C-alpha cells in the first residue's frame, strides 16, 4: 500500500518533541511523502506553544518543492463538553485541526463522558481528525465514535505510535483492531498518522500496516492512499 501523507507530526514547539519543521520536511521528502501536516499540541499541554504560535502560520510556505505542507494543531480536548484549548479565532486560521484526549489535559471519565467529549469535539466545525481514539485509559463507545465521525465528515485516526511497546496509551492493538472492524463494517474511512515526536518516524506506518493486512482492511477506506483525499479532509466534505 503506497501512502502519500502524514498529517500527525510534532516539532520542538510541542515542548516534548525533538525535531524542527525543516528536519520534518526533509524526512517527509526522504520517505517519498507528497503531503506533510504539522500538528503541534495546543497550549493546554504543559510545555506546548501559546496561541500566538498558531496565529502566525501565515509566514510558513505551504510548498517545499514536491512536498505540500499543511499547518494545523493537535488541539487538546479539555472537558467532557468537548471544549478545545484553542479559541475559534485561532482554529479558523489553521489548515486543519486534530482533536485528542490527553492525560495531562483531561482526566479519564466514564465511557459515556469520554464518548460525549469526543463526539462533541467532532461537532466542532474546525475539527477534521479525531486523534488516537484507541486508549484504554479513556473507555469509549467506539461504534458511536465511528458513526459520529462518518456523520460529521471527520477522519478517524489510526495512530501508529499507539502501537509502540512503550506508548503511554494503553491497549492500542486491541482497540485499533476494534476500530478497524467498525470502520470496515460501517464503511468509514481512516487516516493513518505516525504521531511523530522526532523526524525519524515520519512516514513510518509499519505497525499499522501490519494490522491492516492482518485484518484485510479495505484499501479504499485508507485516506492516505490518494493525495486528492486531502481536500476532503481539509474541507470536511465527508467521505
Ligand atoms: Zn496526541
Ligand atoms: Zn500527537
mmCIF file of C-alpha atoms and ligand atoms in Angstrom:
data_model
loop_
_atom_site.group_PDB
_atom_site.id
_atom_site.type_symbol
_atom_site.label_atom_id
_atom_site.label_comp_id
_atom_site.label_asym_id
_atom_site.label_seq_id
_atom_site.Cartn_x
_atom_site.Cartn_y
_atom_site.Cartn_z
ATOM 1 C CA UNK A 1 0.000 0.000 0.000
ATOM 2 C CA UNK A 2 1.528 3.327 -1.050
ATOM 3 C CA UNK A 3 0.864 6.112 1.446
ATOM 4 C CA UNK A 4 1.312 9.748 0.470
ATOM 5 C CA UNK A 5 0.524 11.762 3.589
ATOM 6 C CA UNK A 6 1.309 12.013 7.277
ATOM 7 C CA UNK A 7 -0.824 14.649 8.994
ATOM 8 C CA UNK A 8 0.133 13.904 12.600
ATOM 9 C CA UNK A 9 3.637 15.176 13.371
ATOM 10 C CA UNK A 10 5.122 17.352 16.090
ATOM 11 C CA UNK A 11 8.048 19.775 16.178
ATOM 12 C CA UNK A 12 10.174 21.019 19.068
ATOM 13 C CA UNK A 13 7.457 23.620 19.618
ATOM 14 C CA UNK A 14 5.269 20.971 21.269
ATOM 15 C CA UNK A 15 7.671 21.008 24.218
ATOM 16 C CA UNK A 16 8.236 17.228 24.288
ATOM 17 C CA UNK A 17 9.257 16.592 20.659
ATOM 18 C CA UNK A 18 12.723 16.765 19.217
ATOM 19 C CA UNK A 19 12.880 17.904 15.574
ATOM 20 C CA UNK A 20 12.426 21.192 13.779
ATOM 21 C CA UNK A 21 9.934 21.817 11.000
ATOM 22 C CA UNK A 22 12.726 21.740 8.423
ATOM 23 C CA UNK A 23 14.016 18.416 9.744
ATOM 24 C CA UNK A 24 10.487 17.048 9.474
ATOM 25 C CA UNK A 25 10.161 18.346 5.913
ATOM 26 C CA UNK A 26 13.440 16.687 4.898
ATOM 27 C CA UNK A 27 12.321 13.410 6.495
ATOM 28 C CA UNK A 28 8.932 13.513 4.739
ATOM 29 C CA UNK A 29 10.653 14.054 1.390
ATOM 30 C CA UNK A 30 13.112 11.239 2.071
ATOM 31 C CA UNK A 31 10.177 8.921 2.788
ATOM 32 C CA UNK A 32 8.554 9.904 -0.515
ATOM 33 C CA UNK A 33 5.507 11.607 1.013
ATOM 34 C CA UNK A 34 3.787 14.281 -1.056
ATOM 35 C CA UNK A 35 1.928 15.855 1.889
ATOM 36 C CA UNK A 36 3.144 16.638 5.408
ATOM 37 C CA UNK A 37 0.974 18.014 8.186
ATOM 38 C CA UNK A 38 2.460 19.856 11.147
ATOM 39 C CA UNK A 39 0.252 19.345 14.207
ATOM 40 C CA UNK A 40 1.833 20.672 17.364
ATOM 41 C CA UNK A 41 -0.021 20.371 20.641
ATOM 42 C CA UNK A 42 -2.262 23.204 21.739
ATOM 43 C CA UNK A 43 -1.408 25.364 24.771
ATOM 44 C CA UNK A 44 -3.301 23.109 27.194
ATOM 45 C CA UNK A 45 -0.399 20.642 27.060
ATOM 46 C CA UNK A 46 2.366 21.503 29.560
ATOM 47 C CA UNK A 47 5.254 22.933 27.547
ATOM 48 C CA UNK A 48 3.029 23.481 24.499
ATOM 49 C CA UNK A 49 3.170 26.693 22.478
ATOM 50 C CA UNK A 50 0.994 29.699 23.162
ATOM 51 C CA UNK A 51 -1.882 30.579 20.840
ATOM 52 C CA UNK A 52 0.295 33.168 19.098
ATOM 53 C CA UNK A 53 2.395 30.321 17.651
ATOM 54 C CA UNK A 54 -0.667 29.099 15.747
ATOM 55 C CA UNK A 55 -1.746 32.599 14.738
ATOM 56 C CA UNK A 56 1.491 33.194 12.839
ATOM 57 C CA UNK A 57 1.412 30.273 10.373
ATOM 58 C CA UNK A 58 0.937 32.804 7.577
ATOM 59 C CA UNK A 59 4.720 33.125 7.447
ATOM 60 C CA UNK A 60 5.251 29.442 6.592
ATOM 61 C CA UNK A 61 5.360 28.426 2.907
ATOM 62 C CA UNK A 62 2.938 25.626 2.088
ATOM 63 C CA UNK A 63 5.080 24.092 -0.622
ATOM 64 C CA UNK A 64 8.650 22.839 -0.451
ATOM 65 C CA UNK A 65 9.446 21.514 -3.923
ATOM 66 C CA UNK A 66 7.285 18.443 -4.472
ATOM 67 C CA UNK A 67 6.083 18.452 -0.874
ATOM 68 C CA UNK A 68 2.882 20.175 0.167
ATOM 69 C CA UNK A 69 2.861 21.356 3.770
ATOM 70 C CA UNK A 70 -0.292 21.946 5.790
ATOM 71 C CA UNK A 71 -0.132 23.654 9.165
ATOM 72 C CA UNK A 72 -2.578 22.690 11.882
ATOM 73 C CA UNK A 73 -2.717 21.758 15.531
ATOM 74 C CA UNK A 74 -3.386 18.788 17.724
ATOM 75 C CA UNK A 75 -5.849 20.581 19.956
ATOM 76 C CA UNK A 76 -6.422 19.132 23.401
ATOM 77 C CA UNK A 77 -9.943 18.177 24.412
ATOM 78 C CA UNK A 78 -10.194 19.833 27.836
ATOM 79 C CA UNK A 79 -13.511 18.592 29.263
ATOM 80 C CA UNK A 80 -16.471 16.300 28.653
ATOM 81 C CA UNK A 81 -18.209 19.076 26.742
ATOM 82 C CA UNK A 82 -15.530 18.564 24.103
ATOM 83 C CA UNK A 83 -14.098 22.063 24.529
ATOM 84 C CA UNK A 84 -10.676 22.607 22.953
ATOM 85 C CA UNK A 85 -7.671 24.583 24.208
ATOM 86 C CA UNK A 86 -7.622 26.971 21.248
ATOM 87 C CA UNK A 87 -10.298 29.586 20.587
ATOM 88 C CA UNK A 88 -12.305 29.608 17.385
ATOM 89 C CA UNK A 89 -10.487 32.792 16.315
ATOM 90 C CA UNK A 90 -7.276 30.713 16.228
ATOM 91 C CA UNK A 91 -8.789 27.489 14.918
ATOM 92 C CA UNK A 92 -10.262 29.264 11.919
ATOM 93 C CA UNK A 93 -6.793 30.349 10.799
ATOM 94 C CA UNK A 94 -5.431 26.787 10.719
ATOM 95 C CA UNK A 95 -5.330 24.479 7.710
ATOM 96 C CA UNK A 96 -6.764 21.685 9.861
ATOM 97 C CA UNK A 97 -7.309 20.557 13.439
ATOM 98 C CA UNK A 98 -6.833 17.199 15.143
ATOM 99 C CA UNK A 99 -8.728 16.858 18.452
ATOM 100 C CA UNK A 100 -7.386 14.371 21.002
ATOM 101 C CA UNK A 101 -7.700 13.446 24.669
ATOM 102 C CA UNK A 102 -4.505 13.513 26.751
ATOM 103 C CA UNK A 103 -3.974 12.575 30.372
ATOM 104 C CA UNK A 104 -2.277 15.888 31.214
ATOM 105 C CA UNK A 105 -5.291 17.843 29.919
ATOM 106 C CA UNK A 106 -8.458 15.928 30.787
ATOM 107 C CA UNK A 107 -8.954 13.186 33.362
ATOM 108 C CA UNK A 108 -10.500 9.966 32.067
ATOM 109 C CA UNK A 109 -14.224 9.872 32.745
ATOM 110 C CA UNK A 110 -16.828 7.172 32.325
ATOM 111 C CA UNK A 111 -17.361 5.616 28.919
ATOM 112 C CA UNK A 112 -20.366 7.906 28.433
ATOM 113 C CA UNK A 113 -18.355 11.018 29.398
ATOM 114 C CA UNK A 114 -15.350 10.184 27.211
ATOM 115 C CA UNK A 115 -17.580 9.313 24.268
ATOM 116 C CA UNK A 116 -19.581 12.521 24.681
ATOM 117 C CA UNK A 117 -16.368 14.565 24.839
ATOM 118 C CA UNK A 118 -15.103 13.010 21.618
ATOM 119 C CA UNK A 119 -18.397 13.321 19.744
ATOM 120 C CA UNK A 120 -18.818 16.948 20.832
ATOM 121 C CA UNK A 121 -15.263 17.741 19.756
ATOM 122 C CA UNK A 122 -16.013 16.228 16.351
ATOM 123 C CA UNK A 123 -19.057 18.503 16.055
ATOM 124 C CA UNK A 124 -16.720 21.497 16.308
ATOM 125 C CA UNK A 125 -16.714 22.687 12.690
ATOM 126 C CA UNK A 126 -12.944 23.280 12.717
ATOM 127 C CA UNK A 127 -12.072 19.712 13.723
ATOM 128 C CA UNK A 128 -11.068 17.460 10.825
ATOM 129 C CA UNK A 129 -9.475 14.454 12.560
ATOM 130 C CA UNK A 130 -10.141 12.619 15.828
ATOM 131 C CA UNK A 131 -6.714 11.701 17.209
ATOM 132 C CA UNK A 132 -5.930 8.250 18.652
ATOM 133 C CA UNK A 133 -9.357 7.086 19.932
ATOM 134 C CA UNK A 134 -7.529 3.897 20.930
ATOM 135 C CA UNK A 135 -6.508 4.384 24.565
ATOM 136 C CA UNK A 136 -7.941 2.010 27.196
ATOM 137 C CA UNK A 137 -7.366 4.689 29.828
ATOM 138 C CA UNK A 138 -10.309 6.512 28.167
ATOM 139 C CA UNK A 139 -13.078 3.931 27.774
ATOM 140 C CA UNK A 140 -15.033 4.800 24.620
ATOM 141 C CA UNK A 141 -18.078 3.526 22.819
ATOM 142 C CA UNK A 142 -16.123 3.154 19.611
ATOM 143 C CA UNK A 143 -19.141 2.281 17.482
ATOM 144 C CA UNK A 144 -20.732 5.596 18.471
ATOM 145 C CA UNK A 145 -17.451 7.353 17.661
ATOM 146 C CA UNK A 146 -17.178 5.754 14.225
ATOM 147 C CA UNK A 147 -20.793 6.575 13.352
ATOM 148 C CA UNK A 148 -20.405 10.186 14.544
ATOM 149 C CA UNK A 149 -17.205 10.571 12.522
ATOM 150 C CA UNK A 150 -18.989 9.370 9.414
ATOM 151 C CA UNK A 151 -21.909 11.712 10.016
ATOM 152 C CA UNK A 152 -19.668 14.728 10.696
ATOM 153 C CA UNK A 153 -17.147 14.028 7.902
ATOM 154 C CA UNK A 154 -14.323 13.805 10.440
ATOM 155 C CA UNK A 155 -11.482 11.358 9.845
ATOM 156 C CA UNK A 156 -10.806 8.650 12.434
ATOM 157 C CA UNK A 157 -7.098 8.397 13.082
ATOM 158 C CA UNK A 158 -5.278 5.073 13.281
ATOM 159 C CA UNK A 159 -2.222 6.099 15.271
ATOM 160 C CA UNK A 160 0.987 4.198 14.612
ATOM 161 C CA UNK A 161 2.604 5.476 17.832
ATOM 162 C CA UNK A 162 -0.173 3.837 19.898
ATOM 163 C CA UNK A 163 1.265 0.504 18.732
ATOM 164 C CA UNK A 164 4.731 1.312 20.085
ATOM 165 C CA UNK A 165 5.541 -1.018 23.002
ATOM 166 C CA UNK A 166 6.457 1.978 25.172
ATOM 167 C CA UNK A 167 3.420 4.097 24.250
ATOM 168 C CA UNK A 168 1.846 5.840 27.244
ATOM 169 C CA UNK A 169 -1.515 4.916 25.771
ATOM 170 C CA UNK A 170 -2.846 1.511 26.732
ATOM 171 C CA UNK A 171 -4.466 -1.269 24.732
ATOM 172 C CA UNK A 172 -3.512 0.174 21.353
ATOM 173 C CA UNK A 173 -3.520 -3.098 19.469
ATOM 174 C CA UNK A 174 -6.896 -4.421 20.591
ATOM 175 C CA UNK A 175 -8.533 -1.010 20.417
ATOM 176 C CA UNK A 176 -7.212 -0.348 16.910
ATOM 177 C CA UNK A 177 -8.406 -3.800 15.822
ATOM 178 C CA UNK A 178 -11.846 -2.850 17.152
ATOM 179 C CA UNK A 179 -11.742 0.487 15.315
ATOM 180 C CA UNK A 180 -10.714 -1.184 12.058
ATOM 181 C CA UNK A 181 -13.506 -3.742 12.336
ATOM 182 C CA UNK A 182 -16.070 -0.995 13.000
ATOM 183 C CA UNK A 183 -14.764 1.228 10.193
ATOM 184 C CA UNK A 184 -14.901 -1.702 7.756
ATOM 185 C CA UNK A 185 -18.427 -2.579 8.934
ATOM 186 C CA UNK A 186 -19.713 0.993 8.563
ATOM 187 C CA UNK A 187 -17.570 1.851 5.524
ATOM 188 C CA UNK A 188 -15.934 4.716 7.422
ATOM 189 C CA UNK A 189 -12.522 5.834 6.141
ATOM 190 C CA UNK A 190 -9.492 6.011 8.376
ATOM 191 C CA UNK A 191 -6.467 8.285 8.328
ATOM 192 C CA UNK A 192 -3.140 6.781 9.341
ATOM 193 C CA UNK A 193 -0.915 9.053 11.418
ATOM 194 C CA UNK A 194 2.553 8.451 12.815
ATOM 195 C CA UNK A 195 2.222 10.984 15.670
ATOM 196 C CA UNK A 196 5.938 11.577 15.191
ATOM 197 C CA UNK A 197 7.763 13.358 18.001
ATOM 198 C CA UNK A 198 11.059 13.095 16.101
ATOM 199 C CA UNK A 199 11.687 13.279 12.370
ATOM 200 C CA UNK A 200 12.938 9.681 12.126
ATOM 201 C CA UNK A 201 9.425 8.226 12.405
ATOM 202 C CA UNK A 202 7.701 10.463 9.847
ATOM 203 C CA UNK A 203 6.062 8.352 7.142
ATOM 204 C CA UNK A 204 6.725 5.118 9.050
ATOM 205 C CA UNK A 205 3.404 3.325 9.327
ATOM 206 C CA UNK A 206 4.813 -0.206 9.586
ATOM 207 C CA UNK A 207 2.978 -1.315 12.722
ATOM 208 C CA UNK A 208 -0.337 -0.034 11.419
ATOM 209 C CA UNK A 209 0.203 -1.618 8.020
ATOM 210 C CA UNK A 210 0.700 -4.994 9.695
ATOM 211 C CA UNK A 211 -2.718 -4.688 11.345
ATOM 212 C CA UNK A 212 -4.339 -3.556 8.104
ATOM 213 C CA UNK A 213 -3.028 -6.600 6.318
ATOM 214 C CA UNK A 214 -3.875 -8.972 9.205
ATOM 215 C CA UNK A 215 -7.467 -7.752 9.096
ATOM 216 C CA UNK A 216 -7.722 -7.434 5.303
ATOM 217 C CA UNK A 217 -8.831 -3.830 5.805
ATOM 218 C CA UNK A 218 -10.188 -2.379 2.542
ATOM 219 C CA UNK A 219 -7.510 -0.197 0.951
ATOM 220 C CA UNK A 220 -10.122 2.182 -0.492
ATOM 221 C CA UNK A 221 -11.006 3.196 3.098
ATOM 222 C CA UNK A 222 -7.448 4.387 3.820
ATOM 223 C CA UNK A 223 -7.398 8.131 3.152
ATOM 224 C CA UNK A 224 -3.590 8.299 2.950
ATOM 225 C CA UNK A 225 -3.557 6.373 -0.329
ATOM 226 C CA UNK A 226 -4.675 9.298 -2.509
ATOM 227 C CA UNK A 227 -3.412 12.910 -2.354
ATOM 228 C CA UNK A 228 -6.809 14.207 -3.512
ATOM 229 C CA UNK A 229 -8.306 12.956 -0.224
ATOM 230 C CA UNK A 230 -6.510 15.843 1.489
ATOM 231 C CA UNK A 231 -9.110 18.273 0.135
ATOM 232 C CA UNK A 232 -11.914 16.115 1.506
ATOM 233 C CA UNK A 233 -10.275 16.227 4.921
ATOM 234 C CA UNK A 234 -9.481 19.958 4.830
ATOM 235 C CA UNK A 235 -12.881 20.984 3.521
ATOM 236 C CA UNK A 236 -14.734 18.499 5.701
ATOM 237 C CA UNK A 237 -16.801 17.394 2.790
ATOM 238 C CA UNK A 238 -17.427 13.899 4.100
ATOM 239 C CA UNK A 239 -16.053 10.765 2.563
HETATM 240 ZN ZN1 LIG B 1 -1.983 13.047 20.983
HETATM 241 ZN ZN1 LIG B 2 0.355 13.872 18.735
#
